[in-house]
């Protein structure tokens, strides 16, 4: 895919220093710093050469207890028929990232889901609540260090019931 | 039944009121149309063209107040559990519960890692018949319903319990 | 006369409601009969799919992908195995490719039949539902003679399929397709051109093109808004580039582009296209071949990640799989098309009457198992 190189070059010109260049060149994704993410998002949505008008997927990733968390975005352009993956690393303690909910409206629920599962706060999100789990749920289930609680609202959640194995 | 039998004209049957009541109840058990997950599709298929639940007197009802049987068709999650209990409480007596599919029986495939899955609906409401399968075929659901009818037929609602 | 006291009323639809297609809850603020705000609350069927994936091997994930979208289980596992195969760089035999396409398209028809039938139920038509279930049962019979299961198949495996086509499948297929093609006309007569149905669904819940794209809505919902986007055509995966078929889009025959009737119509037309694909596949499929030939001894993809999309009956179904070189995936994320379609509900349903909301919801064809995962 040549589009990665192209986006990377355009971003480097427009926002110097924002793209983290990989150790060895590849064409899979672009890694960027989180600071100016919202401006970049607005830019890649509207720029005439890029036009990523559809936010396909936002994936939260826990790379392991020693490593940090990561958010991966998959964009797609309905007009120019190309796609791209953007990765942004966040720290495990107090993770936060600028929200792009106001850029793509579809990102609203996708971001809420990542927040629900990983506890990554999206700064500027206007309605950041839990998406799938109940509001009074504690913890971030998809983190690698998550421990399943034994009881929720008086209901037992044993891993395996007695006598099953 | 005893000495009264065959003493009347044709088309007159004698029976205990108890038996007639439970017989009537068993053949018009209206079920609560309450789909949760995959099993709900099989429940729909059971009610639809080919299998046609109405031939054994079961009719879908959308409100718990009109239903006699609750078919818990699918995975009960913790978020849903309190609602299931509430719906069960809203049903009028006598009420029966059928737990359809592995998920409702025991958590099924989601019993290992399912941090948000209730491991068996019998933790919150009493269950009369368990139907195994993931999802159970319409035939096995009908079998479960017939088992429930047997159970209802054996009930004696007017007899004093000792 | 005193002033009429008017205030907004909050209404709660669901989680148990016959027309919410599962356990969805809608918080609706109404001004009289008009919807002023609508908030879907989801998660009542959150079964921790992604947590399971992180603890199971790649093959063991396949039954869980089936259970996510239980109406189109074949399509769901199809997308997953294609993603893993791409990650591992496996080439599957010709016959397997054809079998997979046939099964996926059959399941698309079955899914659309259920979608249209329940949509008919939502607008108050009970008969089409029974008619459509009649044909759906026949498709399920075809699946059953192939792999033994009616609803959740675990049929697609990484590198192959679980069973070869059984004896008599081809004949049964042709027979079914011939009869089904005639039945579609019956559906058009009974539902599509029904005056009441058109009144209820045309010009209701219009989703403009730009709103659909901005929300990431895909599949028949997007095509109903007039965007010609179908992954089978635009980014052909598997062997879809070998078949001739059209991509139906909404044109606003009965009302305006992107209304509920258009979304309905796109699905109805897509069934015709699926029949075309199945017919071509049945004609071209290699008669001989071992479907277990390319099964890998160990499914252990190399380090890396992939985002792979396929066209499920509900839209772009994406799998984001990260492998760390072990037999268990580090992360499997499912990008569900029904999730994004439902997120657009609050935008398109605001301003309509309360009774229209359930029509709009029915026309979006959501599956809660896939939304909540």
mmCIF file of C-alpha atoms in Angstrom, chain A residues 161, chain B residues 34 68-72 76 81 84-91 93-100 104-105 118 120-130 148 151 155:
data_model
loop_
_atom_site.group_PDB
_atom_site.id
_atom_site.type_symbol
_atom_site.label_atom_id
_atom_site.label_comp_id
_atom_site.label_asym_id
_atom_site.label_seq_id
_atom_site.Cartn_x
_atom_site.Cartn_y
_atom_site.Cartn_z
ATOM 1 C CA UNK A 161 -19.295 -24.179 39.286
ATOM 2 C CA UNK B 34 -39.079 -13.230 25.465
ATOM 3 C CA UNK B 68 -48.226 -18.715 31.867
ATOM 4 C CA UNK B 69 -44.880 -19.999 30.692
ATOM 5 C CA UNK B 70 -41.660 -18.082 30.433
ATOM 6 C CA UNK B 71 -39.164 -19.526 28.016
ATOM 7 C CA UNK B 72 -35.770 -18.139 28.934
ATOM 8 C CA UNK B 76 -28.778 -14.173 30.756
ATOM 9 C CA UNK B 81 -30.650 -10.635 35.234
ATOM 10 C CA UNK B 84 -35.542 -11.251 34.003
ATOM 11 C CA UNK B 85 -36.398 -11.477 37.684
ATOM 12 C CA UNK B 86 -38.705 -8.484 37.380
ATOM 13 C CA UNK B 87 -40.509 -9.984 34.405
ATOM 14 C CA UNK B 88 -40.900 -13.264 36.225
ATOM 15 C CA UNK B 89 -42.382 -11.467 39.210
ATOM 16 C CA UNK B 90 -44.849 -9.704 36.929
ATOM 17 C CA UNK B 91 -46.311 -12.959 35.674
ATOM 18 C CA UNK B 93 -49.615 -17.451 39.155
ATOM 19 C CA UNK B 94 -49.515 -20.282 38.222
ATOM 20 C CA UNK B 95 -46.328 -19.679 36.299
ATOM 21 C CA UNK B 96 -43.718 -21.952 34.856
ATOM 22 C CA UNK B 97 -40.216 -21.437 33.539
ATOM 23 C CA UNK B 98 -38.435 -23.299 30.807
ATOM 24 C CA UNK B 99 -34.720 -22.797 30.589
ATOM 25 C CA UNK B 100 -33.849 -23.166 26.941
ATOM 26 C CA UNK B 104 -29.688 -20.433 30.359
ATOM 27 C CA UNK B 105 -29.019 -23.814 31.956
ATOM 28 C CA UNK B 118 -24.998 -15.382 34.784
ATOM 29 C CA UNK B 120 -27.533 -20.493 34.951
ATOM 30 C CA UNK B 121 -30.867 -18.730 35.185
ATOM 31 C CA UNK B 122 -31.838 -21.010 38.086
ATOM 32 C CA UNK B 123 -29.737 -18.761 40.287
ATOM 33 C CA UNK B 124 -32.435 -16.117 40.145
ATOM 34 C CA UNK B 125 -35.727 -17.806 39.251
ATOM 35 C CA UNK B 126 -37.028 -21.367 39.770
ATOM 36 C CA UNK B 127 -36.881 -23.515 36.626
ATOM 37 C CA UNK B 128 -39.303 -26.307 35.773
ATOM 38 C CA UNK B 129 -37.820 -27.833 32.650
ATOM 39 C CA UNK B 130 -34.285 -27.618 31.295
ATOM 40 C CA UNK B 148 -43.938 -29.302 31.073
ATOM 41 C CA UNK B 151 -45.909 -31.761 34.860
ATOM 42 C CA UNK B 155 -50.685 -30.924 39.496
#
